[in-house]
């Protein structure tokens, strides 16, 4: 069982978020893990397109940097700290 699967079992509300982050990892995360973890934001891609997954409190500077890195429109999705950390870990374990 992978860490993402264990996390999905322990936090059922986070399961879809982890699945989305896992899909994003297939194309490789566009920002370094340290940046994503420190600033609480990273880009994911799923069937609906590109998303910025962020913790509450995202600063405008970080948002603008993610826009620059993305190079295309994206949806913004805010999540609680625990869900964010689980999704971030799932994404970067595979990417």
Short mmCIF file of the C-alpha atoms (twelve columns), coordinates in Angstrom:
data_MODEL
# 
_entry.id   MODEL 
# 
loop_
_atom_site.group_PDB 
_atom_site.id 
_atom_site.type_symbol 
_atom_site.label_atom_id 
_atom_site.label_alt_id 
_atom_site.label_comp_id 
_atom_site.label_asym_id 
_atom_site.label_seq_id 
_atom_site.Cartn_x 
_atom_site.Cartn_y 
_atom_site.Cartn_z 
_atom_site.pdbx_PDB_model_num 
ATOM 1  C CA . UNK A 1  0.000   0.000  0.000   1 
ATOM 2  C CA . UNK A 2  1.381   3.406  -0.968  1 
ATOM 3  C CA . UNK A 3  1.510   6.399  1.340   1 
ATOM 4  C CA . UNK A 4  -1.199  8.087  -0.734  1 
ATOM 5  C CA . UNK A 5  -3.490  5.089  -0.329  1 
ATOM 6  C CA . UNK A 6  -2.877  5.012  3.434   1 
ATOM 7  C CA . UNK A 7  -3.607  8.728  3.653   1 
ATOM 8  C CA . UNK A 8  -6.802  8.293  1.643   1 
ATOM 9  C CA . UNK A 9  -7.982  5.580  4.021   1 
ATOM 10 C CA . UNK A 10 -7.209  7.593  7.137   1 
ATOM 11 C CA . UNK A 11 -8.878  10.770 5.840   1 
ATOM 12 C CA . UNK A 12 -11.789 9.916  3.533   1 
ATOM 13 C CA . UNK A 13 -12.555 13.589 2.796   1 
ATOM 14 C CA . UNK A 14 -9.054  14.017 1.392   1 
ATOM 15 C CA . UNK A 15 -9.256  10.986 -0.934  1 
ATOM 16 C CA . UNK A 16 -10.413 12.888 -4.042  1 
ATOM 17 C CA . UNK A 17 -7.787  15.541 -3.401  1 
ATOM 18 C CA . UNK A 18 -5.035  12.929 -3.182  1 
ATOM 19 C CA . UNK A 19 -6.245  11.280 -6.383  1 
ATOM 20 C CA . UNK A 20 -6.121  14.643 -8.172  1 
ATOM 21 C CA . UNK A 21 -2.626  15.346 -6.894  1 
ATOM 22 C CA . UNK A 22 -1.501  11.902 -8.041  1 
ATOM 23 C CA . UNK A 23 -2.784  12.652 -11.546 1 
ATOM 24 C CA . UNK A 24 -0.849  15.908 -11.554 1 
ATOM 25 C CA . UNK A 25 2.370   14.118 -10.711 1 
ATOM 26 C CA . UNK A 26 2.295   12.244 -14.010 1 
ATOM 27 C CA . UNK A 27 3.294   15.378 -15.884 1 
ATOM 28 C CA . UNK A 28 5.701   16.509 -13.180 1 
ATOM 29 C CA . UNK A 29 5.169   19.268 -10.634 1 
ATOM 30 C CA . UNK A 30 6.083   22.697 -12.053 1 
ATOM 31 C CA . UNK A 31 7.302   24.174 -8.755  1 
ATOM 32 C CA . UNK A 32 9.891   22.848 -6.293  1 
ATOM 33 C CA . UNK A 33 8.512   20.985 -3.272  1 
ATOM 34 C CA . UNK A 34 10.165  23.423 -0.857  1 
ATOM 35 C CA . UNK A 35 8.408   26.379 -2.501  1 
ATOM 36 C CA . UNK A 36 5.028   24.615 -2.535  1 
ATOM 37 C CA . UNK A 37 5.343   23.561 1.097   1 
ATOM 38 C CA . UNK A 38 6.587   26.918 2.386   1 
ATOM 39 C CA . UNK A 39 4.089   29.063 0.493   1 
ATOM 40 C CA . UNK A 40 1.129   26.679 0.591   1 
ATOM 41 C CA . UNK A 41 0.409   26.424 -3.127  1 
ATOM 42 C CA . UNK A 42 1.067   24.091 -6.038  1 
ATOM 43 C CA . UNK A 43 -0.367  23.408 -9.468  1 
ATOM 44 C CA . UNK A 44 -2.242  20.224 -10.331 1 
ATOM 45 C CA . UNK A 45 -3.788  19.019 -13.558 1 
ATOM 46 C CA . UNK A 46 -6.791  16.739 -13.813 1 
ATOM 47 C CA . UNK A 47 -9.594  16.079 -16.305 1 
ATOM 48 C CA . UNK A 48 -11.008 19.554 -15.625 1 
ATOM 49 C CA . UNK A 49 -7.723  21.305 -16.421 1 
ATOM 50 C CA . UNK A 50 -5.120  23.114 -14.374 1 
ATOM 51 C CA . UNK A 51 -5.798  23.988 -10.723 1 
ATOM 52 C CA . UNK A 52 -3.913  25.973 -8.139  1 
ATOM 53 C CA . UNK A 53 -4.338  24.065 -4.889  1 
ATOM 54 C CA . UNK A 54 -3.664  26.418 -1.970  1 
ATOM 55 C CA . UNK A 55 -3.982  26.752 1.769   1 
ATOM 56 C CA . UNK A 56 -6.101  29.593 3.095   1 
ATOM 57 C CA . UNK A 57 -4.007  32.740 3.446   1 
ATOM 58 C CA . UNK A 58 -2.416  32.559 -0.003  1 
ATOM 59 C CA . UNK A 59 -0.590  35.821 -0.675  1 
ATOM 60 C CA . UNK A 60 -0.944  37.819 -3.848  1 
ATOM 61 C CA . UNK A 61 2.804   37.492 -4.519  1 
ATOM 62 C CA . UNK A 62 2.587   33.693 -4.456  1 
ATOM 63 C CA . UNK A 63 -0.576  33.712 -6.575  1 
ATOM 64 C CA . UNK A 64 1.136   35.896 -9.182  1 
ATOM 65 C CA . UNK A 65 4.206   33.649 -9.208  1 
ATOM 66 C CA . UNK A 66 2.002   30.610 -9.805  1 
ATOM 67 C CA . UNK A 67 0.265   32.446 -12.671 1 
ATOM 68 C CA . UNK A 68 3.656   33.153 -14.203 1 
ATOM 69 C CA . UNK A 69 4.773   29.536 -13.847 1 
ATOM 70 C CA . UNK A 70 1.501   28.095 -15.150 1 
ATOM 71 C CA . UNK A 71 1.475   30.101 -18.345 1 
ATOM 72 C CA . UNK A 72 -2.220  29.301 -18.778 1 
ATOM 73 C CA . UNK A 73 -5.487  29.919 -16.919 1 
ATOM 74 C CA . UNK A 74 -6.222  27.788 -13.870 1 
ATOM 75 C CA . UNK A 75 -8.924  27.297 -11.262 1 
ATOM 76 C CA . UNK A 76 -8.139  28.269 -7.674  1 
ATOM 77 C CA . UNK A 77 -9.051  25.800 -4.941  1 
ATOM 78 C CA . UNK A 78 -8.515  26.494 -1.230  1 
ATOM 79 C CA . UNK A 79 -8.141  23.578 1.190   1 
ATOM 80 C CA . UNK A 80 -7.464  23.055 4.900   1 
ATOM 81 C CA . UNK A 81 -3.844  22.587 6.034   1 
ATOM 82 C CA . UNK A 82 -4.103  18.823 6.587   1 
ATOM 83 C CA . UNK A 83 -5.689  18.170 3.194   1 
ATOM 84 C CA . UNK A 84 -3.140  20.418 1.518   1 
ATOM 85 C CA . UNK A 85 -0.206  18.547 3.059   1 
ATOM 86 C CA . UNK A 86 -1.617  15.149 2.069   1 
ATOM 87 C CA . UNK A 87 -2.218  16.262 -1.524  1 
ATOM 88 C CA . UNK A 88 1.216   17.872 -1.736  1 
ATOM 89 C CA . UNK A 89 2.916   14.720 -0.471  1 
ATOM 90 C CA . UNK A 90 0.964   12.499 -2.885  1 
ATOM 91 C CA . UNK A 91 1.828   14.734 -5.829  1 
ATOM 92 C CA . UNK A 92 5.527   15.014 -5.137  1 
ATOM 93 C CA . UNK A 93 6.072   11.357 -4.198  1 
ATOM 94 C CA . UNK A 94 5.337   10.391 -7.789  1 
ATOM 95 C CA . UNK A 95 6.655   13.449 -9.610  1 
# 
